[in-house]
Amino acid sequence: MCGIVGYIGQQEASPIIIDGLRRLEYRGYDSAGICTLEKGETQIRRAEGKLLNLEKLLHERPAEGTRGIGHTRWATHGRPSEINAHPHKAGAIVVVHNGIIENYLKLKARLAAAGHNFKSETDTEIIAHLVEDHYRRIGNFEAAVRAALGEAEGAYAVAILCQDEPDKLIAAKQGAPLVIGQGIGEFFVASDIPAMLSHTREMIFLEDGEIAVFTPEQMKITDLAGQPLVKQSRTITWSPLMAEKGGYRHFMLKEIHEQPRALADTIAGRLQGDEGDVYLEDLGLDDQQLAGLDKVFIIACGTSWHAGLVGKFYIEKLARVPVEIDIASEFRYRDPIVGKDSLTLLISQSGETADTLAGLREAKGKGGRAVCICNVVDSSIARESDGVIYTHAGPEIGVASTKAFTTQLIALYLFALKLGRARGVLSADDCRAQVQELLALPRKLEEALELDAEIEQIAKEFMHARDFLYLGRGNQYPIALEGALKLKEISYIHAEGYPAGEMKHGPIALIDENLPVVVLAPRNATYDKVVSNMEEVCARGGKVIAVASGPDAGLEEKVAALIQVPETSDDLLPILTSVPMQLLAYHIAVLKGTDVDQPRNLAKSVTVE
């Protein structure tokens, strides 16, 4: 959540920073601001609301300079307002910050007693005053930043300027993501890769406790104590166009339609069809270690947790290893029994989700191994895990996850196949059969996307409903949860996902002619039972939107709307049935006029607890 962009070089900083902030809008925000520095003079512009308001202000009152920092804020301490927007200034010091300073009240009391006057309600302003306090005494910008951050407790990513030392920009990280971009005679710093992709593909990922000091000509990275560190840059293969809309009305729609490519990229190079096996290049565990596992814990949040629920079906069926799945924010508080022969599998699109990262540290602290499924190379969770399975979805800008979710399902399926083969419970012939189904999946996903116009018409019929119920059994139950979440996230319609067999234990009381019920009813082992649940809905006047696999004439007469995805194996059906869930939510949201890519109150990456 929130976005930081910093620049130091020879170009005008303001256009670079605004462009970078625009590319970080998907992270969620309620205000925006910028500070430029030229000839020892700072110019700060801030505005509540969307970035457009800041751009209008800059048009009226330009901010010139070749050094600058910018920020999009998502309120934690203090309401959304211009006075609480970043950057914050104290004396010569200007700061932008992501994260939460946990001891800010204690620091604020001390600084106030020393004569500092505060203007905002934020914890970030404390950082500016703390650095300024040390700067008054030390007289050195870099030393003042080190001293101030040594006192700060909590999570932070900061970019800091000092008007008395205009040729320096300082950035630091602790528990919140921060990436450096290397140019020629210029440097960039940002919360995420897309902010800098149009300028450079050479990136360095800061670790916790690291500080970077920039001049236009050079960069120095050290730990908090000032010990020099050697960091290798990575070349990012995403093109800038991958983070653009590409002619689609919204990023979310583009990303839905990118799923066949994303799935193909996630599968590519990992299927060993002749050998009946799977190759996971960065897994970090050999077959002997995999064979010795006695339990798998899956930890994730939100959409990734729904992927994990499907993953439990995959791993237990294909590898015969028991799986526990936890919402990450609950895992570390229940004192889980993690042993040396257990594996913790973490799922996070961004690799920066605070609760998932905390769960990783909890598991490793108890002596267990950890592998993550992640989309962002060199993210915090990827770096701290023993191994990683990267999903090659490319940048996902829309807050409501789509292609990240389906590629997570593919990654979980590949892991389950690999684990099953290593344990000897899945034969080479069985694995080869699964591989053939996988290879056909991108094409079938393209067929599912051809339902777009049909689903738009269904959306028009049901867009005015106040509530929705989603039902599914087996590995379709998590897809029901995900469908309900998508609708809630972007259309603001109340929706619940339920196991279809639980309908009679409460939700059936809600069913009447005003309640649309989305029923996932592909042809699998539970098909007859799901149809029975559907009959119960129809008997009470409920309007059923059924999602079937292949032709199903028997359903057509019973339901208000029928969506038919292509047929595939039962294991891979959740990937295909996810598409109608995404498209239905998208079209209802568009018809209702909501902000599809940046829904209210939500952030793409939840990097604080």
mmCIF file of C-alpha atoms in Angstrom, residues 7-12 16 66-67 180-188 196 198-203 214-219 233:
data_model
loop_
_atom_site.group_PDB
_atom_site.id
_atom_site.type_symbol
_atom_site.label_atom_id
_atom_site.label_comp_id
_atom_site.label_asym_id
_atom_site.label_seq_id
_atom_site.Cartn_x
_atom_site.Cartn_y
_atom_site.Cartn_z
ATOM 1 C CA TYR A 7 14.680 10.798 -8.353
ATOM 2 C CA ILE A 8 18.125 12.405 -8.456
ATOM 3 C CA GLY A 9 19.862 13.208 -11.738
ATOM 4 C CA GLN A 10 19.943 15.806 -14.505
ATOM 5 C CA GLN A 11 16.302 15.726 -15.652
ATOM 6 C CA GLU A 12 13.384 17.654 -14.198
ATOM 7 C CA ILE A 16 9.333 11.595 -13.631
ATOM 8 C CA THR A 66 16.338 17.799 -10.575
ATOM 9 C CA ARG A 67 15.958 16.086 -7.206
ATOM 10 C CA ILE A 180 16.396 1.166 -6.618
ATOM 11 C CA GLY A 181 16.627 1.871 -10.346
ATOM 12 C CA GLN A 182 20.046 2.521 -11.856
ATOM 13 C CA GLY A 183 20.350 4.893 -14.809
ATOM 14 C CA ILE A 184 23.281 6.738 -16.378
ATOM 15 C CA GLY A 185 24.011 9.797 -14.254
ATOM 16 C CA GLU A 186 20.726 9.332 -12.414
ATOM 17 C CA PHE A 187 19.049 7.093 -9.833
ATOM 18 C CA PHE A 188 15.457 6.225 -9.045
ATOM 19 C CA MET A 196 10.706 2.995 -13.024
ATOM 20 C CA SER A 198 10.112 3.383 -18.584
ATOM 21 C CA HIS A 199 13.513 4.695 -17.428
ATOM 22 C CA THR A 200 15.581 1.634 -16.515
ATOM 23 C CA ARG A 201 15.396 -2.127 -16.151
ATOM 24 C CA GLU A 202 18.440 -2.394 -13.855
ATOM 25 C CA MET A 203 17.058 -2.802 -10.340
ATOM 26 C CA PHE A 214 22.595 8.766 -3.766
ATOM 27 C CA THR A 215 24.246 11.580 -5.626
ATOM 28 C CA PRO A 216 23.657 11.973 -9.376
ATOM 29 C CA GLU A 217 26.978 10.249 -10.055
ATOM 30 C CA GLN A 218 27.119 7.442 -7.515
ATOM 31 C CA MET A 219 25.302 5.280 -4.994
ATOM 32 C CA SER A 233 21.508 -5.412 -9.746
#
